[in-house]
Tab-separated table of C-alpha atoms in Angstrom:
chain	number	residue	atom	x	y	z
A	1	MET	CA	185.574	-32.094	76.345
A	2	GLN	CA	184.462	-31.986	72.034
A	3	LEU	CA	182.236	-35.457	71.928
A	4	THR	CA	181.868	-36.787	68.437
A	5	VAL	CA	180.873	-39.786	66.162
A	6	TRP	CA	183.783	-39.971	63.653
A	7	THR	CA	187.623	-39.445	64.704
A	8	TYR	CA	190.230	-39.371	62.771
A	9	GLU	CA	192.756	-41.446	65.450
A	10	GLY	CA	192.577	-42.950	68.332
A	11	PRO	CA	194.301	-42.722	71.989
A	12	PRO	CA	197.685	-43.253	71.904
A	13	HIS	CA	198.057	-46.473	72.976
A	14	VAL	CA	196.097	-47.881	69.760
A	15	GLY	CA	199.277	-46.723	68.137
A	16	ALA	CA	201.242	-48.138	70.674
A	17	MET	CA	198.663	-51.763	69.885
A	18	ARG	CA	200.219	-51.041	66.361
A	19	ILE	CA	204.106	-51.406	67.231
A	20	ALA	CA	203.064	-54.939	68.959
A	21	THR	CA	200.969	-56.283	66.795
A	22	ALA	CA	202.907	-55.548	64.296
A	23	MET	CA	206.470	-56.879	65.759
A	24	ARG	CA	207.669	-60.624	66.656
A	25	GLY	CA	208.341	-61.318	70.725
A	26	ILE	CA	206.243	-58.472	71.588
A	27	HIS	CA	203.834	-58.134	74.236
A	28	TYR	CA	202.171	-55.641	75.461
A	29	VAL	CA	200.043	-55.107	79.018
A	30	LEU	CA	197.533	-52.772	79.029
A	31	HIS	CA	196.593	-51.182	82.181
A	32	ALA	CA	192.677	-50.917	81.065
A	33	PRO	CA	189.120	-50.441	82.526
A	34	GLN	CA	186.863	-53.401	81.219
A	35	GLY	CA	185.590	-50.937	78.288
A	36	ASP	CA	189.200	-50.122	76.983
A	37	THR	CA	189.095	-53.668	75.273
A	38	TYR	CA	187.801	-52.981	72.335
A	39	ALA	CA	191.085	-52.485	69.883
A	40	ASP	CA	191.405	-56.383	69.381
A	41	LEU	CA	187.765	-55.802	66.751
A	42	LEU	CA	190.228	-53.136	64.732
A	43	PHE	CA	192.918	-55.882	63.999
A	44	THR	CA	190.671	-58.596	63.578
A	45	MET	CA	187.825	-57.165	61.726
A	46	ILE	CA	189.060	-54.101	59.818
A	47	GLU	CA	192.841	-55.120	59.647
A	48	ARG	CA	191.195	-59.350	58.707
A	49	ARG	CA	194.566	-60.891	60.442
A	50	ASP	CA	193.913	-64.119	61.510
A	51	GLU	CA	195.164	-63.955	65.327
A	52	ARG	CA	194.299	-61.521	67.853
A	53	PRO	CA	196.727	-58.558	69.341
A	54	PRO	CA	200.032	-59.583	71.743
A	55	VAL	CA	198.123	-57.617	74.073
A	56	SER	CA	196.563	-58.456	77.382
A	57	TYR	CA	194.368	-56.232	79.712
A	58	THR	CA	194.332	-56.006	83.406
A	59	THR	CA	190.295	-55.237	82.886
A	60	PHE	CA	189.038	-53.827	86.091
A	61	GLN	CA	186.673	-52.327	86.907
A	62	ALA	CA	183.842	-50.605	89.093
A	63	ARG	CA	184.309	-52.413	91.793
A	64	ASP	CA	188.090	-53.208	91.621
A	65	LEU	CA	189.166	-49.052	92.060
A	66	GLY	CA	188.553	-49.561	96.189
A	67	THR	CA	190.906	-52.206	96.016
A	68	ASP	CA	194.605	-52.299	95.198
A	69	THR	CA	194.607	-52.381	91.602
A	70	ALA	CA	198.742	-51.678	91.460
A	71	GLN	CA	198.781	-55.942	92.203
A	72	LEU	CA	195.843	-56.333	89.535
A	73	PHE	CA	198.487	-54.989	87.095
A	74	LYS	CA	201.160	-56.526	88.715
A	75	ARG	CA	199.351	-60.050	88.560
A	76	ALA	CA	198.436	-59.515	84.510
A	77	ALA	CA	201.872	-58.607	83.593
A	78	GLN	CA	203.796	-61.833	85.745
A	79	GLU	CA	201.050	-64.009	84.058
A	80	ALA	CA	201.556	-62.351	81.120
A	81	TYR	CA	204.840	-63.130	80.916
A	82	GLU	CA	204.665	-66.524	81.917
A	83	ARG	CA	202.239	-67.712	79.314
A	84	PHE	CA	203.699	-65.980	75.766
A	85	ARG	CA	207.784	-65.474	76.808
A	86	PRO	CA	208.050	-62.718	74.788
A	87	GLN	CA	211.592	-61.439	73.656
A	88	ALA	CA	210.486	-57.532	75.433
A	89	LEU	CA	207.627	-57.186	77.132
A	90	LEU	CA	205.516	-53.207	76.405
A	91	VAL	CA	203.985	-51.532	79.411
A	92	GLY	CA	201.452	-48.919	79.928
A	93	ALA	CA	198.210	-47.717	80.872
A	94	SER	CA	194.874	-46.229	79.135
A	95	CYS	CA	193.005	-43.298	79.073
A	96	THR	CA	191.046	-44.208	81.475
A	97	ALA	CA	193.300	-46.213	83.392
A	98	GLU	CA	195.819	-43.205	82.993
A	99	LEU	CA	194.279	-41.208	85.597
A	100	LEU	CA	194.382	-44.026	88.462
A	101	GLN	CA	198.646	-43.225	88.565
A	102	ASP	CA	199.579	-46.420	89.301
A	103	ASP	CA	202.877	-45.739	87.873
A	104	PRO	CA	202.879	-49.543	84.983
A	105	GLY	CA	206.138	-49.328	84.466
A	106	GLY	CA	207.683	-49.350	88.567
A	107	LEU	CA	204.857	-51.718	88.577
A	108	ALA	CA	206.629	-54.075	85.791
A	109	LYS	CA	210.526	-53.002	86.625
A	110	ALA	CA	209.159	-54.458	90.285
A	111	LEU	CA	208.700	-58.005	88.991
A	112	ASP	CA	212.194	-58.326	88.260
A	113	LEU	CA	211.316	-60.013	85.263
A	114	PRO	CA	214.461	-61.598	82.809
A	115	VAL	CA	213.099	-59.543	79.467
A	116	PRO	CA	213.931	-55.790	79.068
A	117	VAL	CA	210.018	-53.802	80.235
A	118	ILE	CA	209.637	-50.814	78.545
A	119	PRO	CA	207.368	-48.185	80.020
A	120	LEU	CA	205.478	-46.216	77.862
A	121	GLU	CA	204.224	-43.105	78.934
A	122	LEU	CA	201.109	-42.666	76.400
A	123	PRO	CA	199.359	-38.509	77.437
A	124	ALA	CA	196.128	-39.385	76.420
A	125	TYR	CA	194.907	-36.690	76.800
A	126	GLN	CA	197.036	-33.782	74.774
A	127	ARG	CA	198.217	-36.774	71.748
A	128	LYS	CA	196.776	-39.575	69.841
A	129	GLU	CA	197.398	-42.172	67.799
A	130	ASN	CA	200.083	-42.007	65.335
A	131	TRP	CA	201.744	-40.002	67.807
A	132	GLY	CA	201.908	-43.079	70.015
A	133	ALA	CA	202.726	-45.327	67.517
A	134	ALA	CA	205.971	-43.523	66.552
A	135	GLU	CA	207.250	-43.326	70.136
A	136	THR	CA	206.392	-47.059	71.543
A	137	PHE	CA	208.505	-47.321	68.084
A	138	TYR	CA	211.284	-45.529	69.404
A	139	ARG	CA	211.429	-45.900	73.093
A	140	LEU	CA	211.930	-50.126	71.989
A	141	THR	CA	214.088	-49.129	70.059
A	142	ARG	CA	216.610	-46.782	72.030
A	143	ALA	CA	215.941	-49.735	74.923
A	144	LEU	CA	216.971	-52.219	73.073
A	145	LEU	CA	220.202	-50.090	71.273
A	146	GLY	CA	221.364	-47.903	74.075
A	147	PRO	CA	222.772	-44.028	74.041
A	148	GLY	CA	224.875	-45.129	70.912
A	149	ARG	CA	227.455	-42.424	69.670
A	150	PRO	CA	229.086	-42.893	65.951
A	151	THR	CA	232.083	-43.628	66.034
A	152	PRO	CA	234.378	-41.083	64.458
A	153	GLU	CA	236.098	-42.560	61.631
A	154	ALA	CA	233.791	-43.336	58.427
A	155	LYS	CA	232.046	-46.485	58.715
A	156	VAL	CA	232.843	-49.465	56.489
A	157	ARG	CA	230.921	-49.864	53.613
A	158	HIS	CA	228.780	-52.380	52.811
A	159	ASP	CA	228.738	-54.459	49.235
A	160	PRO	CA	225.809	-55.186	48.158
A	161	PRO	CA	224.387	-51.891	50.326
A	162	ARG	CA	222.557	-52.624	53.131
A	163	CYS	CA	219.872	-50.276	54.181
A	164	ASN	CA	216.703	-50.627	56.606
A	165	LEU	CA	212.673	-49.771	56.038
A	166	LEU	CA	211.356	-48.521	58.799
A	167	GLY	CA	207.350	-47.578	59.632
A	168	PRO	CA	205.281	-50.628	58.300
A	169	ALA	CA	203.304	-51.021	60.885
A	170	ALA	CA	199.622	-53.038	61.872
A	171	LEU	CA	196.654	-51.230	60.570
A	172	GLY	CA	198.447	-49.188	58.250
A	173	PHE	CA	196.924	-47.576	55.150
A	174	ARG	CA	198.512	-50.746	52.214
A	175	HIS	CA	201.682	-51.078	54.835
A	176	ARG	CA	202.440	-55.342	53.756
A	177	ASP	CA	202.259	-54.560	49.712
A	178	ASP	CA	203.700	-50.303	49.926
A	179	THR	CA	206.836	-53.128	51.252
A	180	THR	CA	206.765	-55.071	49.140
A	181	GLU	CA	207.063	-52.739	46.158
A	182	ILE	CA	209.851	-51.090	48.083
A	183	THR	CA	211.718	-54.153	48.719
A	184	ALA	CA	211.918	-55.084	44.741
A	185	LEU	CA	212.840	-51.627	43.723
A	186	LEU	CA	215.525	-52.155	45.764
A	187	ASN	CA	216.837	-55.310	45.367
A	188	ARG	CA	216.575	-54.720	41.309
A	189	MET	CA	219.289	-51.326	42.584
A	190	GLY	CA	221.399	-53.644	43.972
A	191	ILE	CA	220.072	-52.564	47.567
A	192	GLU	CA	220.024	-55.256	50.463
A	193	VAL	CA	217.330	-54.540	52.612
A	194	HIS	CA	218.569	-55.847	56.241
A	195	VAL	CA	215.986	-55.066	58.388
A	196	THR	CA	212.695	-53.820	58.301
A	197	ALA	CA	210.439	-52.661	61.244
A	198	PRO	CA	208.166	-52.911	63.141
A	199	ALA	CA	206.257	-54.817	61.125
A	200	GLY	CA	207.932	-58.022	60.905
A	201	ALA	CA	210.807	-57.218	62.960
A	202	SER	CA	211.864	-59.165	66.488
A	203	PRO	CA	213.768	-57.380	69.068
A	204	ALA	CA	216.599	-59.204	67.803
A	205	ASP	CA	216.148	-57.853	64.221
A	206	LEU	CA	215.922	-54.218	65.730
A	207	GLN	CA	219.028	-54.933	67.940
A	208	ARG	CA	220.901	-55.016	64.198
A	209	ILE	CA	219.798	-52.557	62.382
A	210	PRO	CA	222.908	-49.970	62.994
A	211	GLU	CA	224.451	-53.148	60.763
A	212	ALA	CA	222.927	-50.736	57.978
A	213	ASP	CA	224.480	-48.403	56.113
A	214	PHE	CA	221.376	-45.812	55.665
A	215	ASN	CA	217.497	-45.923	56.147
A	216	VAL	CA	214.518	-45.606	54.018
A	217	VAL	CA	211.632	-43.740	55.783
A	218	LEU	CA	207.905	-45.145	54.291
A	219	TYR	CA	205.858	-43.352	56.502
A	220	PRO	CA	208.150	-40.037	58.723
A	221	GLU	CA	204.386	-39.949	60.916
A	222	ILE	CA	205.308	-43.764	62.354
A	223	ALA	CA	209.285	-44.121	61.642
A	224	GLY	CA	210.744	-40.271	62.007
A	225	SER	CA	211.746	-39.553	65.337
A	226	THR	CA	213.478	-42.995	65.232
A	227	ALA	CA	215.584	-42.475	62.037
A	228	GLN	CA	216.676	-39.055	63.543
A	229	TYR	CA	217.626	-40.731	66.629
A	230	LEU	CA	219.729	-43.200	64.794
A	231	GLU	CA	221.260	-41.086	63.003
A	232	ARG	CA	222.563	-38.724	65.799
A	233	CYS	CA	223.537	-41.581	67.546
A	234	PHE	CA	224.576	-43.824	64.595
A	235	GLY	CA	225.534	-41.812	62.107
A	236	MET	CA	222.726	-43.376	60.223
A	237	PRO	CA	221.677	-41.313	56.993
A	238	PHE	CA	217.755	-41.687	56.083
A	239	THR	CA	215.330	-40.794	53.489
A	240	ARG	CA	213.259	-38.211	52.901
A	241	GLU	CA	211.561	-38.340	49.568
A	242	GLN	CA	208.215	-40.782	49.646
A	243	PRO	CA	207.856	-43.330	46.323
A	244	ILE	CA	204.258	-42.114	45.465
A	245	GLY	CA	203.813	-41.986	42.119
A	246	ILE	CA	206.502	-42.032	39.143
A	247	LEU	CA	207.896	-38.464	39.809
A	248	GLY	CA	207.756	-39.250	43.441
A	249	THR	CA	209.237	-42.812	42.736
A	250	GLN	CA	211.783	-41.225	40.543
A	251	ALA	CA	212.924	-39.147	43.284
A	252	PHE	CA	213.561	-41.312	46.006
A	253	ILE	CA	215.701	-43.324	43.430
A	254	ARG	CA	217.901	-40.529	42.920
A	255	GLU	CA	217.650	-40.215	46.723
A	256	VAL	CA	218.570	-43.574	47.380
A	257	ALA	CA	221.371	-44.382	44.764
A	258	ALA	CA	222.946	-41.525	46.377
A	259	LEU	CA	222.315	-43.108	49.731
A	260	ALA	CA	223.951	-46.062	48.206
A	261	GLN	CA	226.685	-44.857	45.919
A	262	VAL	CA	224.791	-46.829	43.553
A	263	PRO	CA	224.411	-45.915	40.143
A	264	ALA	CA	220.255	-44.311	39.831
A	265	GLU	CA	219.618	-45.381	35.970
A	266	PRO	CA	219.175	-48.231	35.809
A	267	ALA	CA	215.727	-48.303	38.444
A	268	LEU	CA	214.467	-45.281	36.202
A	269	THR	CA	215.050	-46.937	32.330
A	270	GLY	CA	212.173	-49.278	31.596
A	271	SER	CA	210.288	-47.929	34.341
A	272	PRO	CA	206.703	-50.543	34.938
A	273	ALA	CA	204.508	-48.172	35.403
A	274	ARG	CA	201.453	-47.881	32.534
A	275	SER	CA	199.552	-44.542	33.773
A	276	ALA	CA	202.067	-42.102	31.826
A	277	TRP	CA	201.224	-42.501	28.079
A	278	TYR	CA	197.511	-41.567	29.941
A	279	SER	CA	199.455	-37.707	30.028
A	280	ARG	CA	200.061	-37.421	26.550
A	281	SER	CA	196.628	-39.311	24.938
A	282	VAL	CA	194.246	-37.653	23.524
A	283	ASP	CA	191.721	-38.880	26.112
A	284	SER	CA	193.446	-37.021	29.578
A	285	ASN	CA	192.078	-34.061	27.835
A	286	TYR	CA	188.525	-34.838	30.101
A	287	LEU	CA	190.812	-34.940	33.041
A	288	THR	CA	192.865	-31.648	32.829
A	289	GLY	CA	191.885	-29.030	35.127
A	290	LYS	CA	189.291	-31.270	37.701
A	291	ARG	CA	189.373	-29.808	40.707
A	292	VAL	CA	190.969	-31.941	42.841
A	293	PHE	CA	190.229	-32.045	47.002
A	294	ILE	CA	192.998	-33.864	49.062
A	295	PHE	CA	192.995	-34.776	53.210
A	296	ALA	CA	194.222	-37.743	54.885
A	297	ASP	CA	197.770	-37.875	56.679
A	298	ALA	CA	200.742	-35.683	56.087
A	299	THR	CA	202.348	-38.447	53.545
A	300	HIS	CA	199.841	-39.162	51.518
A	301	ALA	CA	198.516	-35.767	51.323
A	302	VAL	CA	201.492	-33.964	50.336
A	303	ALA	CA	202.457	-36.824	47.677
A	304	ALA	CA	198.693	-37.326	46.013
A	305	ALA	CA	199.222	-33.475	46.106
A	306	ARG	CA	201.854	-33.458	43.583
A	307	MET	CA	201.180	-36.537	41.938
A	308	ALA	CA	197.513	-34.860	41.118
A	309	ARG	CA	198.805	-31.658	39.558
A	310	ASP	CA	202.514	-32.816	38.376
A	311	GLU	CA	201.307	-36.495	36.554
A	312	LEU	CA	197.337	-35.662	36.406
A	313	GLY	CA	196.427	-32.342	35.018
A	314	PHE	CA	194.269	-31.454	38.190
A	315	THR	CA	193.816	-28.548	39.931
A	316	VAL	CA	194.296	-28.814	43.806
A	317	VAL	CA	191.744	-26.797	45.608
A	318	GLY	CA	192.166	-28.022	48.915
A	319	LEU	CA	194.895	-29.661	50.763
A	320	GLY	CA	194.744	-30.352	54.888
A	321	THR	CA	195.869	-32.584	57.766
A	322	TYR	CA	194.735	-34.269	61.000
A	323	ALA	CA	198.586	-35.203	62.040
A	324	ARG	CA	198.825	-32.031	63.372
A	325	GLU	CA	202.651	-33.113	64.422
A	326	GLN	CA	203.324	-33.044	60.263
A	327	ALA	CA	201.523	-29.457	59.971
A	328	ARG	CA	204.425	-28.188	59.361
A	329	GLU	CA	204.913	-29.135	56.058
A	330	VAL	CA	201.380	-29.969	54.724
A	331	ARG	CA	201.703	-25.679	54.962
A	332	GLU	CA	204.556	-25.993	53.227
A	333	ALA	CA	202.701	-27.454	50.450
A	334	ALA	CA	200.300	-26.285	50.024
A	335	ARG	CA	201.921	-23.221	49.813
A	336	LEU	CA	202.784	-24.521	46.176
A	337	TYR	CA	198.936	-24.679	45.002
A	338	GLY	CA	198.531	-21.157	46.463
A	339	LEU	CA	196.552	-22.882	49.397
A	340	GLU	CA	196.092	-22.364	53.404
A	341	ALA	CA	196.294	-25.833	54.494
A	342	LEU	CA	193.943	-27.546	56.780
A	343	ILE	CA	194.250	-28.957	59.774
A	344	THR	CA	192.021	-30.352	61.268
A	345	ASP	CA	190.539	-33.572	63.177
A	346	ASP	CA	186.911	-32.255	63.037
A	347	TYR	CA	185.371	-33.536	59.827
A	348	LEU	CA	182.455	-31.001	60.173
A	349	GLU	CA	184.825	-28.743	59.397
A	350	VAL	CA	186.117	-31.138	56.282
A	351	GLU	CA	183.256	-31.413	55.484
A	352	LYS	CA	182.478	-27.580	55.852
A	353	HIS	CA	185.665	-27.062	53.033
A	354	ILE	CA	184.541	-29.655	50.513
A	355	ALA	CA	181.396	-28.308	50.033
A	356	ALA	CA	182.648	-24.374	49.938
A	357	THR	CA	185.035	-25.707	47.095
A	358	GLN	CA	182.631	-27.199	45.044
A	359	PRO	CA	185.304	-29.883	44.288
A	360	GLU	CA	184.772	-33.333	40.799
A	361	LEU	CA	187.095	-35.368	42.972
A	362	VAL	CA	188.263	-36.190	47.055
A	363	LEU	CA	190.645	-37.756	47.928
A	364	GLY	CA	190.974	-38.792	51.804
A	365	THR	CA	190.434	-41.092	54.373
A	366	GLN	CA	186.839	-43.296	54.777
A	367	MET	CA	185.507	-40.524	57.171
A	368	GLU	CA	186.230	-38.208	53.475
A	369	ARG	CA	185.166	-41.020	51.735
A	370	HIS	CA	181.104	-41.110	53.465
A	371	ILE	CA	181.057	-37.097	53.294
A	372	ALA	CA	181.667	-36.894	50.036
A	373	LYS	CA	178.681	-39.777	49.622
A	374	ARG	CA	176.404	-37.614	51.108
A	375	LEU	CA	177.599	-34.876	48.961
A	376	ARG	CA	177.497	-36.621	45.692
A	377	ILE	CA	181.214	-36.515	44.407
A	378	PRO	CA	182.981	-39.172	43.475
A	379	CYS	CA	186.275	-39.941	46.460
A	380	ALA	CA	189.165	-42.605	46.203
A	381	VAL	CA	190.676	-43.306	50.258
A	382	ILE	CA	194.039	-42.687	49.706
A	383	SER	CA	194.822	-42.760	53.382
A	384	ALA	CA	194.112	-43.926	56.989
A	385	PRO	CA	192.000	-44.253	59.122
A	386	ALA	CA	190.116	-47.054	56.169
A	387	HIS	CA	187.436	-49.722	56.260
A	388	VAL	CA	187.979	-53.284	55.859
A	389	GLN	CA	187.313	-52.242	52.133
A	390	ASP	CA	190.850	-51.519	52.077
A	391	TYR	CA	192.739	-53.598	53.267
A	392	PRO	CA	192.403	-56.119	49.973
A	393	ALA	CA	193.432	-59.629	50.090
A	394	ARG	CA	194.801	-58.729	46.414
A	395	TYR	CA	197.626	-56.874	45.626
A	396	SER	CA	197.285	-53.921	46.190
A	397	PRO	CA	200.251	-51.058	46.674
A	398	GLN	CA	199.923	-47.579	46.909
A	399	MET	CA	204.028	-46.861	46.742
A	400	GLY	CA	206.509	-47.399	44.009
A	401	PHE	CA	206.171	-47.636	40.329
A	402	GLU	CA	203.122	-50.244	40.398
A	403	GLY	CA	201.320	-48.223	43.242
A	404	ALA	CA	201.425	-45.264	40.530
A	405	ASN	CA	199.343	-48.051	38.229
A	406	VAL	CA	196.968	-48.708	41.111
A	407	LEU	CA	196.684	-44.435	42.358
A	408	PHE	CA	196.432	-43.689	38.618
A	409	ASP	CA	192.501	-46.843	38.118
A	410	THR	CA	191.568	-45.438	42.061
A	411	TRP	CA	191.927	-41.793	40.797
A	412	VAL	CA	191.093	-42.029	37.397
A	413	HIS	CA	188.105	-44.510	37.400
A	414	PRO	CA	186.128	-42.287	39.428
A	415	LEU	CA	185.875	-39.869	37.129
A	416	MET	CA	185.624	-41.592	33.745
A	417	MET	CA	182.039	-44.144	35.477
A	418	GLY	CA	180.504	-40.748	35.488
A	419	LEU	CA	180.487	-40.400	31.589
A	420	GLU	CA	179.764	-43.938	31.239
A	421	GLU	CA	176.248	-42.903	34.064
A	422	HIS	CA	175.877	-39.852	31.473
A	423	LEU	CA	175.233	-41.978	28.515
A	424	LEU	CA	173.273	-43.894	30.360
A	425	THR	CA	171.129	-41.260	30.906
A	426	MET	CA	170.663	-40.084	27.385
A	427	PHE	CA	169.804	-43.388	25.696
A	428	SER	CA	167.386	-44.153	28.660
A	429	GLU	CA	163.918	-43.916	27.055
A	430	ASP	CA	165.786	-46.713	24.577
A	431	ARG	CA	163.834	-49.766	24.587
A	432	GLU	CA	165.574	-51.579	25.685
A	433	PHE	CA	166.428	-49.334	28.678
A	434	HIS	CA	162.946	-48.373	29.198
A	435	ASN	CA	161.195	-50.645	32.169
A	436	GLU	CA	157.569	-51.123	30.563
A	437	ALA	CA	158.433	-51.641	26.949
A	438	ALA	CA	161.559	-54.290	27.604
A	439	PRO	CA	161.155	-57.188	29.707
A	440	SER	CA	163.427	-58.053	32.820
A	441	HIS	CA	165.716	-60.960	33.539
A	442	LEU	CA	164.967	-60.082	36.967
A	443	PRO	CA	161.298	-61.543	38.469
A	444	ALA	CA	158.916	-58.639	38.945
A	445	ALA	CA	159.229	-58.691	43.020
A	446	ALA	CA	163.203	-58.045	43.115
A	447	ARG	CA	162.453	-54.611	40.750
A	448	ALA	CA	164.042	-52.332	42.154
A	449	PRO	CA	161.294	-48.844	41.757
A	450	ALA	CA	162.475	-45.862	39.763
A	451	GLN	CA	164.529	-43.358	41.778
A	452	ALA	CA	162.138	-40.456	43.182
A	453	PRO	CA	164.557	-36.901	43.406
A	454	ALA	CA	165.346	-36.162	46.900
A	455	PRO	CA	163.125	-34.202	49.193
A	456	ALA	CA	164.279	-31.074	49.187
A	457	GLU	CA	164.301	-31.664	53.772
A	458	ALA	CA	166.854	-34.417	52.371
A	459	ARG	CA	169.315	-31.838	50.723
A	460	ASP	CA	171.245	-29.009	52.495
A	461	ALA	CA	170.279	-26.319	55.079
A	462	GLY	CA	170.404	-23.888	52.687
A	463	ALA	CA	168.848	-25.431	50.002
A	464	ARG	CA	165.944	-23.358	47.988
A	465	CYS	CA	162.715	-24.825	47.287
A	466	TRP	CA	163.078	-26.395	43.138
A	467	SER	CA	159.124	-26.038	40.865
A	468	SER	CA	159.051	-29.546	39.387
A	469	GLU	CA	159.957	-27.975	36.230
A	470	ALA	CA	163.496	-27.211	37.632
A	471	GLU	CA	163.824	-30.343	39.535
A	472	GLN	CA	163.589	-32.589	35.897
A	473	GLU	CA	165.352	-30.282	33.943
A	474	LEU	CA	168.227	-30.788	36.684
A	475	GLN	CA	168.411	-34.525	36.414
A	476	LYS	CA	169.452	-34.543	33.034
A	477	VAL	CA	173.402	-32.416	34.101
A	478	PRO	CA	175.238	-36.075	34.413
A	479	PHE	CA	175.539	-37.122	37.603
A	480	PHE	CA	178.954	-35.944	39.048
A	481	VAL	CA	179.172	-32.177	37.936
A	482	ARG	CA	174.959	-32.607	38.841
A	483	GLY	CA	175.748	-31.392	42.935
A	484	LYS	CA	178.138	-28.746	41.320
A	485	ALA	CA	175.726	-27.223	39.575
A	486	ARG	CA	173.067	-27.795	42.198
A	487	ARG	CA	174.920	-25.718	44.178
A	488	ASN	CA	175.630	-22.942	42.072
A	489	THR	CA	171.678	-22.567	40.962
A	490	GLU	CA	170.878	-22.113	44.912
A	491	ARG	CA	174.156	-19.374	45.959
A	492	PHE	CA	172.345	-17.939	42.618
A	493	ALA	CA	169.136	-17.573	43.532
A	494	GLN	CA	170.052	-16.398	47.353
A	495	GLU	CA	172.749	-14.148	46.108
A	496	ARG	CA	169.438	-12.190	44.271
A	497	GLY	CA	166.917	-13.208	46.583
A	498	LEU	CA	164.567	-15.894	45.123
A	499	ALA	CA	162.245	-18.370	47.380
A	500	LEU	CA	161.816	-20.473	44.128
A	501	ILE	CA	164.223	-21.604	41.715
A	502	THR	CA	162.252	-21.633	38.523
A	503	LEU	CA	162.298	-23.078	35.262
A	504	GLU	CA	164.569	-19.406	33.571
A	505	THR	CA	166.513	-19.749	37.570
A	506	LEU	CA	168.433	-22.313	35.831
A	507	TYR	CA	169.176	-21.539	32.788
A	508	ASP	CA	170.128	-17.500	34.039
A	509	ALA	CA	172.299	-20.161	36.808
A	510	LYS	CA	173.924	-21.856	33.890
A	511	ALA	CA	174.391	-18.943	31.943
A	512	HIS	CA	175.972	-16.419	35.214
A	513	TYR	CA	179.080	-19.435	35.924
A	514	SER	CA	179.653	-20.112	32.193
A	515	HIS	CA	181.595	-16.997	31.523
């Protein structure tokens, strides 16, 4: 077993919690020891939900292992039903309780409760959170709909056309705002959103899913298996395009229009996206060819790579995902950029690749934000796992035309702010910037001392020894490329066996890498 400080995904029962928390009329009874009840914090502290998730725990302790833990579960399930009166009950075990083999599904069935009871068998030592969410959504939908079969005759199409939005869940990256944005886009196309699930849906709503004409899959990691089941058993086609970026949104509109048999042109003309003009402006030359490294869930990674290259003119130097279930899609996308996809859930492996490719922008998760901060590279979070700051109170979608605006701001601003920082450095000797020459509005005790260069031991393990003159000269390089200049110089010195980097070494390295 590999021990780690960070992890991209939790165990699969956390994914089941995400589905239960997103829905209405659902309760999840989890057979778990006292230490596995931490997951409540994910929703109340990170996503800032105003109520705790609909989950009850058996919360057994060490002393309970010598007694009948199965009876503990039966009592917890009975009490949860009597207290919350859900429309359906999910039952399962956490990774630790899985070792007890108490069979929560069989125990709950023996209670003969008057609501559907859906057992979840989530192998915690082989699978992870996103798979757990997808499996829970699939099992819940299948239990409520049964093994339906598409009728041999053509389905009666509705007027206006109907679709379902599948995939939004609790603790999803901007799922709330994406749902709002895509619902408005579909309405402008004359398409009615029949059911949105799992977010906001009840068991009764899931039973109405087959009444729609087709399904829109916003997040394949969560809704892909359910959409395939609905297509196979109810004859419901589903979308494959992701409406991320201007090109992605346009492709999505055309695909939806074909499924709904409505014209696509009204939604394509008069796009509210305001980022396209920048690609035609003189200022955009500053961004052309910027090196970007992308690591996220599969949906956002693939879409971000297309938007980065085809809409902003970036050069994609790295592409990967932690979602092994969608590794094939990411590998196929990476080949389009002449890359080998990075498929791993080890953040140290990701850090090694980022340092090796020396990008000028990193697009990733909160883990990549920490990595980029250490390497002094600008970063934007585009995917879960994310921190509380990535669940804003404001409207900030990632999908649709407004999502393209948000992504443009999020990605471009860190690069453009580098110019501002460079100007401040250039004019730092002017009177208004000089600490001793100009008065400050802050009291003397509150003024921050001048920041000294980082000591050599704080830098990368492979760093060379720098002379004071070379270190001072390096500080004149704009901060947003200073890390790259340092790494290039140290590599230059290492290849030539130089133990000390002097001012002359710095200039020689600059000349070498400028050719």
